[in-house]
mmCIF file of N, CA and C in Angstrom:
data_model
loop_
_atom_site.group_PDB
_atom_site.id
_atom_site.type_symbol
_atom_site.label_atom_id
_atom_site.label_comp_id
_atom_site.label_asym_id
_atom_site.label_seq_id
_atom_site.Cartn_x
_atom_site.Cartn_y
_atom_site.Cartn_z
ATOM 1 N N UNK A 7 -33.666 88.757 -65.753
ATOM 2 C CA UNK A 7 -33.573 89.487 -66.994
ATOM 3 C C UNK A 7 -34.995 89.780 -67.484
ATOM 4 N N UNK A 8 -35.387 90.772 -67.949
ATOM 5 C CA UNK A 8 -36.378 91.597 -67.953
ATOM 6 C C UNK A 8 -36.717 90.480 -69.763
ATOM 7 N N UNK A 9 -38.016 90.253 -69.557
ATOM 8 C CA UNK A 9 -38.480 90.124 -70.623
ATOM 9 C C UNK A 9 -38.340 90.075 -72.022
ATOM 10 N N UNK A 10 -38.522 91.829 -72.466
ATOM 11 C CA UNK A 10 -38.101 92.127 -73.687
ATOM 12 C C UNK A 10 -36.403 91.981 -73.431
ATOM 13 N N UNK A 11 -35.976 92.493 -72.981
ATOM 14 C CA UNK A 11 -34.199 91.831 -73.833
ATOM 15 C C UNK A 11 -33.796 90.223 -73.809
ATOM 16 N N UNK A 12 -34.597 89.705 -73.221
ATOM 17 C CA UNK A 12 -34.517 87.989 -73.952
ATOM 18 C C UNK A 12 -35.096 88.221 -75.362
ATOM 19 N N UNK A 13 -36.752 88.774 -75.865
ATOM 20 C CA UNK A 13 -36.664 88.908 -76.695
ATOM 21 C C UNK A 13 -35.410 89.645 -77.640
ATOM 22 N N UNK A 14 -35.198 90.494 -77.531
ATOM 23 C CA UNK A 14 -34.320 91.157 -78.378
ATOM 24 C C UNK A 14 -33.022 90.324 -78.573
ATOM 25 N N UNK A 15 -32.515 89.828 -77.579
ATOM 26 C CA UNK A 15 -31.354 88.832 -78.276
ATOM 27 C C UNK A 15 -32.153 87.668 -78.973
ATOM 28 N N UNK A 16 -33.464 87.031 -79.027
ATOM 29 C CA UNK A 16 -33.351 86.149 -79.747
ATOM 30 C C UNK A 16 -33.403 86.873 -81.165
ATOM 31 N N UNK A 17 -33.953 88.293 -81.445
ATOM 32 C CA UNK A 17 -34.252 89.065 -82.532
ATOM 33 C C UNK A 17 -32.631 88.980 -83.295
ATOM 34 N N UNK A 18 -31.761 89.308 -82.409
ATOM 35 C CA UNK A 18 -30.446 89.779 -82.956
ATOM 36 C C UNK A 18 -29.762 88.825 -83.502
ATOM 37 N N UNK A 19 -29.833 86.891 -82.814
ATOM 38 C CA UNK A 19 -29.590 86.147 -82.963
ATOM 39 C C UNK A 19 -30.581 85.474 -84.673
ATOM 40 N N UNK A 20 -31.550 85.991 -84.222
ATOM 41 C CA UNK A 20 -32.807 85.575 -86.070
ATOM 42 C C UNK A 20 -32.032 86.025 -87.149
ATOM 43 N N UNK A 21 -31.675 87.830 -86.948
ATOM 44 C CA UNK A 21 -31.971 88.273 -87.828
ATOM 45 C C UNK A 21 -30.356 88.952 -88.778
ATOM 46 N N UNK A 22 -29.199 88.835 -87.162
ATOM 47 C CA UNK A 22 -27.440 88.445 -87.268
ATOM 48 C C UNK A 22 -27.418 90.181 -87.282
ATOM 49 N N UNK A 23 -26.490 90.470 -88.918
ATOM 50 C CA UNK A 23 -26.101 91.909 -88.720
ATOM 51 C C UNK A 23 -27.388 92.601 -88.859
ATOM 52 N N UNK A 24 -27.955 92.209 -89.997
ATOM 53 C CA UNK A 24 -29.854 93.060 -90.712
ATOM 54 C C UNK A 24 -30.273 93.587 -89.622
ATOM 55 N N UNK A 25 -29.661 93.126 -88.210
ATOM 56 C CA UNK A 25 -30.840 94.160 -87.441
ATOM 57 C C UNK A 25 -30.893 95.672 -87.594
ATOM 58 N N UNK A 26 -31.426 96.581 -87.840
ATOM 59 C CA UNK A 26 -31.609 97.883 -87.952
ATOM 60 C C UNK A 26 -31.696 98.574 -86.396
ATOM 61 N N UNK A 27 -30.603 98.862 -85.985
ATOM 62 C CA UNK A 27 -30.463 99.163 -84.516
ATOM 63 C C UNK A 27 -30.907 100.672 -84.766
ATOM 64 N N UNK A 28 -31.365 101.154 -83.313
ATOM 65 C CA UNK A 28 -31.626 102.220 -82.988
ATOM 66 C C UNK A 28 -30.093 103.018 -82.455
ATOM 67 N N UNK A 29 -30.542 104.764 -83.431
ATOM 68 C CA UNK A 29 -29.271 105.081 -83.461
ATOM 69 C C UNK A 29 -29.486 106.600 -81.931
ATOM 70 N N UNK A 30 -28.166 106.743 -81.531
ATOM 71 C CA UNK A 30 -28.606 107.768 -80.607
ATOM 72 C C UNK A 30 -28.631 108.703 -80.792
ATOM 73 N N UNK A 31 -29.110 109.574 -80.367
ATOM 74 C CA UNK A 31 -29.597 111.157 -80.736
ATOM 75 C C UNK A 31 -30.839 110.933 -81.656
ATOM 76 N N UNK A 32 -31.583 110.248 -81.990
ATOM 77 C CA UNK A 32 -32.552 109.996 -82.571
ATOM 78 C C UNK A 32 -33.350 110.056 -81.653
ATOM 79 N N UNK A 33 -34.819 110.670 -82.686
ATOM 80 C CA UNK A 33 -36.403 110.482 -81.641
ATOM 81 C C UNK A 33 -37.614 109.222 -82.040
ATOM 82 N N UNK A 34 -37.917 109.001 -81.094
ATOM 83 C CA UNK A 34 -38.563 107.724 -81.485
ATOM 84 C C UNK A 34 -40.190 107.488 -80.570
ATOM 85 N N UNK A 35 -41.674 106.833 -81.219
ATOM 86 C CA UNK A 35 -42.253 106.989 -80.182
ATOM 87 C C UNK A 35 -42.081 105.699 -79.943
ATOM 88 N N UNK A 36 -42.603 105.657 -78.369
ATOM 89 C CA UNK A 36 -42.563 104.403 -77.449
ATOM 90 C C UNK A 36 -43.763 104.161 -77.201
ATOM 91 N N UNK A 37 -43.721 102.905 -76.506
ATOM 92 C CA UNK A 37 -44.787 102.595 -75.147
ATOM 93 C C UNK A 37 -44.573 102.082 -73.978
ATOM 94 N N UNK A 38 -45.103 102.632 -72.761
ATOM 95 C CA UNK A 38 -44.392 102.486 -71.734
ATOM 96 C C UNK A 38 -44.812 100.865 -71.843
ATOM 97 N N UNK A 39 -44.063 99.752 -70.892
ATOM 98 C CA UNK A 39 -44.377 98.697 -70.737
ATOM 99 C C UNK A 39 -44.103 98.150 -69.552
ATOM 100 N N UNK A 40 -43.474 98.982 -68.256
ATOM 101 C CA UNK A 40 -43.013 98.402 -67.258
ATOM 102 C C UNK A 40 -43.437 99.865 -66.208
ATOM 103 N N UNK A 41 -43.509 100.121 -65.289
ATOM 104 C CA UNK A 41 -43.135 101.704 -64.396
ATOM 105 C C UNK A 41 -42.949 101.034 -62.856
ATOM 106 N N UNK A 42 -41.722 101.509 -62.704
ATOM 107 C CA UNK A 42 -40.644 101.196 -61.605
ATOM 108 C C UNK A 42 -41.029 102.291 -60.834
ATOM 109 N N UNK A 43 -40.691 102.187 -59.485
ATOM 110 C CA UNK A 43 -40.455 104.115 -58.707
ATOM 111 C C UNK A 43 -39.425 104.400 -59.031
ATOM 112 N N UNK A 44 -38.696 104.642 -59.841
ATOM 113 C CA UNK A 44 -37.488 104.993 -60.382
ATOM 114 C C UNK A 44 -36.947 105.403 -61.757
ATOM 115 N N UNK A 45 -38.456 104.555 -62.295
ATOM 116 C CA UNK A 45 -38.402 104.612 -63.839
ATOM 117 C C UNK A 45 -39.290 103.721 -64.705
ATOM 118 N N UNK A 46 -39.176 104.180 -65.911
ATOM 119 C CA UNK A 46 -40.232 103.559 -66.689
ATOM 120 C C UNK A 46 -39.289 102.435 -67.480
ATOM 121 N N UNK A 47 -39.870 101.395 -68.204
ATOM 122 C CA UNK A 47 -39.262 100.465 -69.019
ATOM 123 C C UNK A 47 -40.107 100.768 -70.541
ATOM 124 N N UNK A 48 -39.803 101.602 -71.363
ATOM 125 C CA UNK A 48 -40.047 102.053 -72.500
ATOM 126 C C UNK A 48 -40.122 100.722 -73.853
ATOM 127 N N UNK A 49 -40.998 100.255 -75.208
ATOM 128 C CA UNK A 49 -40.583 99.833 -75.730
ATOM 129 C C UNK A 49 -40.202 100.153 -77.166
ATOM 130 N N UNK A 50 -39.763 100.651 -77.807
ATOM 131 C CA UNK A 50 -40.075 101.353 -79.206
ATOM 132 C C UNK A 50 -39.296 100.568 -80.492
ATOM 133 N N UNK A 51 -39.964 101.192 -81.564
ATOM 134 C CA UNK A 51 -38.973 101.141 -82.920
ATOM 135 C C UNK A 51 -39.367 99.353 -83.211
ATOM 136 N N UNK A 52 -40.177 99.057 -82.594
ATOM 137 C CA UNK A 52 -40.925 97.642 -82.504
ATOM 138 C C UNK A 52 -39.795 96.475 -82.044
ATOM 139 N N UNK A 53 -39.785 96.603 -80.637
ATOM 140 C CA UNK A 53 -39.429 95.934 -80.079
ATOM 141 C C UNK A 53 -37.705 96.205 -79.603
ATOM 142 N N UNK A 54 -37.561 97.050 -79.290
ATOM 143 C CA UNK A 54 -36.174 97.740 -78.851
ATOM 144 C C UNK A 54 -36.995 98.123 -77.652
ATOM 145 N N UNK A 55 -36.368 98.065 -76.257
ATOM 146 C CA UNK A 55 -36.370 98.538 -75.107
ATOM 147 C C UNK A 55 -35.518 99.488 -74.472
ATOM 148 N N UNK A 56 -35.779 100.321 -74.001
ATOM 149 C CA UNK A 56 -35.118 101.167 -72.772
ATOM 150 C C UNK A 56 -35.505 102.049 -71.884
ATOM 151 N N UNK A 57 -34.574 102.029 -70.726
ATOM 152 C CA UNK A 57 -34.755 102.895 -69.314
ATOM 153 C C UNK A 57 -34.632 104.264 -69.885
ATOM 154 N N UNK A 58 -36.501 104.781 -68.680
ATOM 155 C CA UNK A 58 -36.549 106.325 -68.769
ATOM 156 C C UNK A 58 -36.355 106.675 -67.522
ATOM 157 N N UNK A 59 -35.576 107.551 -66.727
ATOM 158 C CA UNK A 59 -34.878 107.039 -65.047
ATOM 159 C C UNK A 59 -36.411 108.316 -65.420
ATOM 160 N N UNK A 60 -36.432 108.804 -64.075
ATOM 161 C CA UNK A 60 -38.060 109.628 -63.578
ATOM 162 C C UNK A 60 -37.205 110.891 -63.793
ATOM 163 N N UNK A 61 -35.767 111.039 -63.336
ATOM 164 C CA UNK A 61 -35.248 112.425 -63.937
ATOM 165 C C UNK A 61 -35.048 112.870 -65.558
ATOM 166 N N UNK A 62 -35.540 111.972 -66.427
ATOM 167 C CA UNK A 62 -35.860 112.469 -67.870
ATOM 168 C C UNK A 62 -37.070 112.371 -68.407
ATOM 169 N N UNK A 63 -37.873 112.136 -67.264
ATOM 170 C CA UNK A 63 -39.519 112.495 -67.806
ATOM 171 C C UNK A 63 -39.782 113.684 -68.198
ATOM 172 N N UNK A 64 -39.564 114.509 -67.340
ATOM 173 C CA UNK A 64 -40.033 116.319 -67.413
ATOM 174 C C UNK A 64 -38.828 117.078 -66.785
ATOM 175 N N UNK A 65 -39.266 118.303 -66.538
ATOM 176 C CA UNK A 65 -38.470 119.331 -66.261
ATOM 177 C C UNK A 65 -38.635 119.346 -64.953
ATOM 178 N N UNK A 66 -39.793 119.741 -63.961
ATOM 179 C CA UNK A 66 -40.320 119.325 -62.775
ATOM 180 C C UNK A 66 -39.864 118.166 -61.987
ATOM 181 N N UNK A 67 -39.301 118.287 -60.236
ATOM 182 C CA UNK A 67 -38.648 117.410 -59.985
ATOM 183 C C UNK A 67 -39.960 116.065 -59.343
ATOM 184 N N UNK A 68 -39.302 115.096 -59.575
ATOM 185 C CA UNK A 68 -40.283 113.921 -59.513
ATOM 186 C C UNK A 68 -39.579 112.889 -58.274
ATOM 187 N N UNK A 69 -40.590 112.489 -57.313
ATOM 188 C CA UNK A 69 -39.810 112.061 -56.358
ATOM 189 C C UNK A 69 -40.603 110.423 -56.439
ATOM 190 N N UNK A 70 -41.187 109.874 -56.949
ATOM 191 C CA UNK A 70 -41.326 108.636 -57.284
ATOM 192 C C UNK A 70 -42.384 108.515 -58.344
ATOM 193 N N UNK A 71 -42.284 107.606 -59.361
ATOM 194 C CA UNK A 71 -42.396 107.657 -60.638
ATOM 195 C C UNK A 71 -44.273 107.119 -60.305
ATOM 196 N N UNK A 72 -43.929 106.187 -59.768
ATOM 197 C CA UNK A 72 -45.532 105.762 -59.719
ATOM 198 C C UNK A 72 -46.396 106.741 -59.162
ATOM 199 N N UNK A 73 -46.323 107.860 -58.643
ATOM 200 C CA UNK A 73 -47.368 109.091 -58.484
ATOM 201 C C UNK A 73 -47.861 109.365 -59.324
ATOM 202 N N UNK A 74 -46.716 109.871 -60.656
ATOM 203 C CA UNK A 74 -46.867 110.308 -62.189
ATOM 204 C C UNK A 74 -47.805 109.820 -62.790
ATOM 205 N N UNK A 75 -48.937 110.490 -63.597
ATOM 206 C CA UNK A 75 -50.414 109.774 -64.216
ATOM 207 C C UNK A 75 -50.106 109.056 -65.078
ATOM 208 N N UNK A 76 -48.134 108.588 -65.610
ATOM 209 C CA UNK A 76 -47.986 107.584 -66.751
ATOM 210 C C UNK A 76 -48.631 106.217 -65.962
ATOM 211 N N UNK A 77 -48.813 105.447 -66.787
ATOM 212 C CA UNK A 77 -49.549 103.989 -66.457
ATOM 213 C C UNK A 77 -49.128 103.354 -68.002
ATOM 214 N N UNK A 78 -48.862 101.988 -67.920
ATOM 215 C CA UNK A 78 -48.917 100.686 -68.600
ATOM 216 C C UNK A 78 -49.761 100.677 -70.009
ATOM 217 N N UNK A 79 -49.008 101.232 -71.219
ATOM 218 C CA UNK A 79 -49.253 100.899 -72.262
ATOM 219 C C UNK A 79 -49.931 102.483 -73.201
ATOM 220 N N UNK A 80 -49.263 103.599 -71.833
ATOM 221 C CA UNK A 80 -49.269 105.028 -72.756
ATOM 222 C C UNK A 80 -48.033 105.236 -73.990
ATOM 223 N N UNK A 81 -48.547 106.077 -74.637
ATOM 224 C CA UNK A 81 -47.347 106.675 -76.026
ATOM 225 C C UNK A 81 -46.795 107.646 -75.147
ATOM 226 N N UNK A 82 -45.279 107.338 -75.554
ATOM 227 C CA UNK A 82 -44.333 108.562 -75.110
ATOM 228 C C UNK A 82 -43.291 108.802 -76.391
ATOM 229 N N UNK A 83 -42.877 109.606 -76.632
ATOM 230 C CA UNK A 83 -41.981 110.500 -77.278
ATOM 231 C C UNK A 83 -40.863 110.534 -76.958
ATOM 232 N N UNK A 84 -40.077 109.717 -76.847
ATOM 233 C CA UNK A 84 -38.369 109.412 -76.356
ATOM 234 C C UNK A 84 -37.609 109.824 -77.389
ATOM 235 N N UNK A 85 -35.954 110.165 -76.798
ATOM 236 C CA UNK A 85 -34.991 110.276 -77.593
ATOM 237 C C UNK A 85 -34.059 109.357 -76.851
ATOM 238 N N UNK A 86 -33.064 109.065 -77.593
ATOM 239 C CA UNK A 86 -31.759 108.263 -76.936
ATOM 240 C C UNK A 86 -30.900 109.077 -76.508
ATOM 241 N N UNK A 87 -30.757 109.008 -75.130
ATOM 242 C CA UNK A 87 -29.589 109.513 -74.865
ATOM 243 C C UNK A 87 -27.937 108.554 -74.763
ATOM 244 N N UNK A 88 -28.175 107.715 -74.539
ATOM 245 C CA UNK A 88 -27.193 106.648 -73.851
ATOM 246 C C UNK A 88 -27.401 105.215 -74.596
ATOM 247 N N UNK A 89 -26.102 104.352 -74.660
ATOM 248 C CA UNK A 89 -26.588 102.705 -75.047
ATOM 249 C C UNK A 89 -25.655 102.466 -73.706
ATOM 250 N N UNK A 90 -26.077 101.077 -73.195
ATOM 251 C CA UNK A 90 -24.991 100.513 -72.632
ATOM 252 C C UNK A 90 -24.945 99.380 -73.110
ATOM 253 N N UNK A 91 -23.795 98.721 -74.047
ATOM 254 C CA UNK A 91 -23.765 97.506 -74.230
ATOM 255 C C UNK A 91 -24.074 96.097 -73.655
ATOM 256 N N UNK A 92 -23.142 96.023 -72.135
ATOM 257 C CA UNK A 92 -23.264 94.972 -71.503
ATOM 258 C C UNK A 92 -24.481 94.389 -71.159
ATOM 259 N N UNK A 93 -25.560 95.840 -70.983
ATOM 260 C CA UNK A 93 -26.912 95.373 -70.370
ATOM 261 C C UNK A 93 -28.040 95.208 -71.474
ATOM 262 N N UNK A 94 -27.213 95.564 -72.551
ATOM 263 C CA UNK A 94 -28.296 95.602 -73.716
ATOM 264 C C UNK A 94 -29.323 96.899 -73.383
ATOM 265 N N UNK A 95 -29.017 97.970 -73.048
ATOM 266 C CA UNK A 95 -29.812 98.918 -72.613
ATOM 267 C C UNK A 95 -29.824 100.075 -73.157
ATOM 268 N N UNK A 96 -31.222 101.054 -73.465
ATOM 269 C CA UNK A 96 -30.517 102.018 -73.994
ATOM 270 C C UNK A 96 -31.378 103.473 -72.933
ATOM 271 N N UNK A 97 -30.277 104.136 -72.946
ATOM 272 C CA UNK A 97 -31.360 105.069 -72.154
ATOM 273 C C UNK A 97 -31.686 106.238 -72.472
ATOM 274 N N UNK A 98 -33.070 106.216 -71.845
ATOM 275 C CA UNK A 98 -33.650 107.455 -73.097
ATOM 276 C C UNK A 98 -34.310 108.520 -72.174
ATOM 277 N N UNK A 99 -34.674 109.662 -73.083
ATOM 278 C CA UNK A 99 -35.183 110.640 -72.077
ATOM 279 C C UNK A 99 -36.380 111.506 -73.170
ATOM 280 N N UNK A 100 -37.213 111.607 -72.202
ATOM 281 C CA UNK A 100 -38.575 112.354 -72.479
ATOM 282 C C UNK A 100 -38.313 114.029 -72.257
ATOM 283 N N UNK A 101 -37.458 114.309 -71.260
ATOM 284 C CA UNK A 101 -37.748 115.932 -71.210
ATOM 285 C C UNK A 101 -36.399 116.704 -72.049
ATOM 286 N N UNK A 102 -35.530 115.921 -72.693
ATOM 287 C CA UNK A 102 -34.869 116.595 -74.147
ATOM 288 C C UNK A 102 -36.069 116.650 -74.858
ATOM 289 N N UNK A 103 -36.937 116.550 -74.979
ATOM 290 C CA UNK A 103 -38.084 117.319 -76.524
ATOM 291 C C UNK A 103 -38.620 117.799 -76.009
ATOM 292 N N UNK A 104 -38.743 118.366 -74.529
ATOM 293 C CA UNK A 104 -39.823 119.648 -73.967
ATOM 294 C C UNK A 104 -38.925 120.798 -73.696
ATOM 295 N N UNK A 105 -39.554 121.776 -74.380
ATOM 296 C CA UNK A 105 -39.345 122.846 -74.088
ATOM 297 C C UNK A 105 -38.599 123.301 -72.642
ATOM 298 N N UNK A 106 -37.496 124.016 -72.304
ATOM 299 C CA UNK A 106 -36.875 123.930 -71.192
ATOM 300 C C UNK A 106 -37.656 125.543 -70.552
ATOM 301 N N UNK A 107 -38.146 125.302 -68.960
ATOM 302 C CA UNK A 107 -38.908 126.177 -68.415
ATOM 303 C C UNK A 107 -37.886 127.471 -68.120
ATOM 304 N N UNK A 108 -38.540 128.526 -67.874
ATOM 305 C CA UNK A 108 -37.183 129.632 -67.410
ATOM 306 C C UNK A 108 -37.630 129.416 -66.192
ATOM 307 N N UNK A 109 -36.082 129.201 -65.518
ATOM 308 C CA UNK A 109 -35.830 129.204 -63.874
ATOM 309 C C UNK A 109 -36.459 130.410 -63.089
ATOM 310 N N UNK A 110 -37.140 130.741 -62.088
ATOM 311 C CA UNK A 110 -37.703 131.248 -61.143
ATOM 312 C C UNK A 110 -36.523 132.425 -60.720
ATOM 313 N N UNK A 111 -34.533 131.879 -60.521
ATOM 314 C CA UNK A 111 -34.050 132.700 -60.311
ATOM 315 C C UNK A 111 -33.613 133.678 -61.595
ATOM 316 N N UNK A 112 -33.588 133.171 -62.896
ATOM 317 C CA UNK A 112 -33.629 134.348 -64.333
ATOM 318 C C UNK A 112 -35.346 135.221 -64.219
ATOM 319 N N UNK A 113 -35.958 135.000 -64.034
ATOM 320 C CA UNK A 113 -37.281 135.566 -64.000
ATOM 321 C C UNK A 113 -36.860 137.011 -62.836
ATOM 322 N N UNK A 114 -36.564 136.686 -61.596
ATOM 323 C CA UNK A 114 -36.128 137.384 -60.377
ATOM 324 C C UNK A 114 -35.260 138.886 -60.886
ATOM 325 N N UNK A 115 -34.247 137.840 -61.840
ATOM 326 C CA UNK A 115 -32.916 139.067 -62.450
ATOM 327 C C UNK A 115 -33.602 139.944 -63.110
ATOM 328 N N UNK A 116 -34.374 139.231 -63.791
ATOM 329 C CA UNK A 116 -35.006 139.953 -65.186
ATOM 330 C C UNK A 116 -36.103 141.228 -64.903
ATOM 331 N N UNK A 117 -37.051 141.050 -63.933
ATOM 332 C CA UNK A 117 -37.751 141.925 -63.263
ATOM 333 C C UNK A 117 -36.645 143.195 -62.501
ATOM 334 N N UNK A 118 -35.666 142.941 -61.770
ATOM 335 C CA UNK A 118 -34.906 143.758 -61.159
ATOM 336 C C UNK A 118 -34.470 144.455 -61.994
ATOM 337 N N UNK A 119 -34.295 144.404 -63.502
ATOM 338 C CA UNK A 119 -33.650 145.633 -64.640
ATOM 339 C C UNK A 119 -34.674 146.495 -64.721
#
């Protein structure tokens, strides 16, 4: 079990209902605190954790996370997409707040008019 969610249950266990949980669809900044090839381990909202899989970093496809110039203890800009209870997890994504690129095949159509 990963670190911070031992912390966080002892938080939940301190502090009972008062905890002020993070709600989803909300934006929040983070810091990365973990980077997997698969994904980052995000911490935000002071001391709430969650998975950024490498397919909600950006728009651009990413074929292992540790290439990516993120490194250990950058600010990121997360939103929640997902909770999962059982794991205490919440999962979040970086490329819902970027701007979405126009596809290469709408560009193609668009020239042909």
């Amino acid at each position: 079990m990963h670190r911070a969610i031992r912390c966080y249950k002892k938080k939940v266990k301190e502090q009972g209902d008062q905890l002020d949980e993070p709600v989803i669809d909300q934006k929040y900044d983070g810091k990365i605190i973990s980077i997997k090839p698969h994904g980052a381990i995000v911490e935000f909202k002071s001391g709430f954790v969650g998975y950024l899989n490498k397919h909600h970093l950006n728009w651009e496809r990413t074929k292992i996370l540790t290439k990516t110039n993120l490194q250990v203890g950058d600010k990121i800009k997360v939103k929640i997409i997902k909770f999962k209870p059982i794991a205490i997890k919440y999962i979040l994504s970086h490329r819902i707040l970027l701007p979405k690129p126009i596809s290469k095949k709408k560009n193609r159509k668009l020239s042909k008019r």
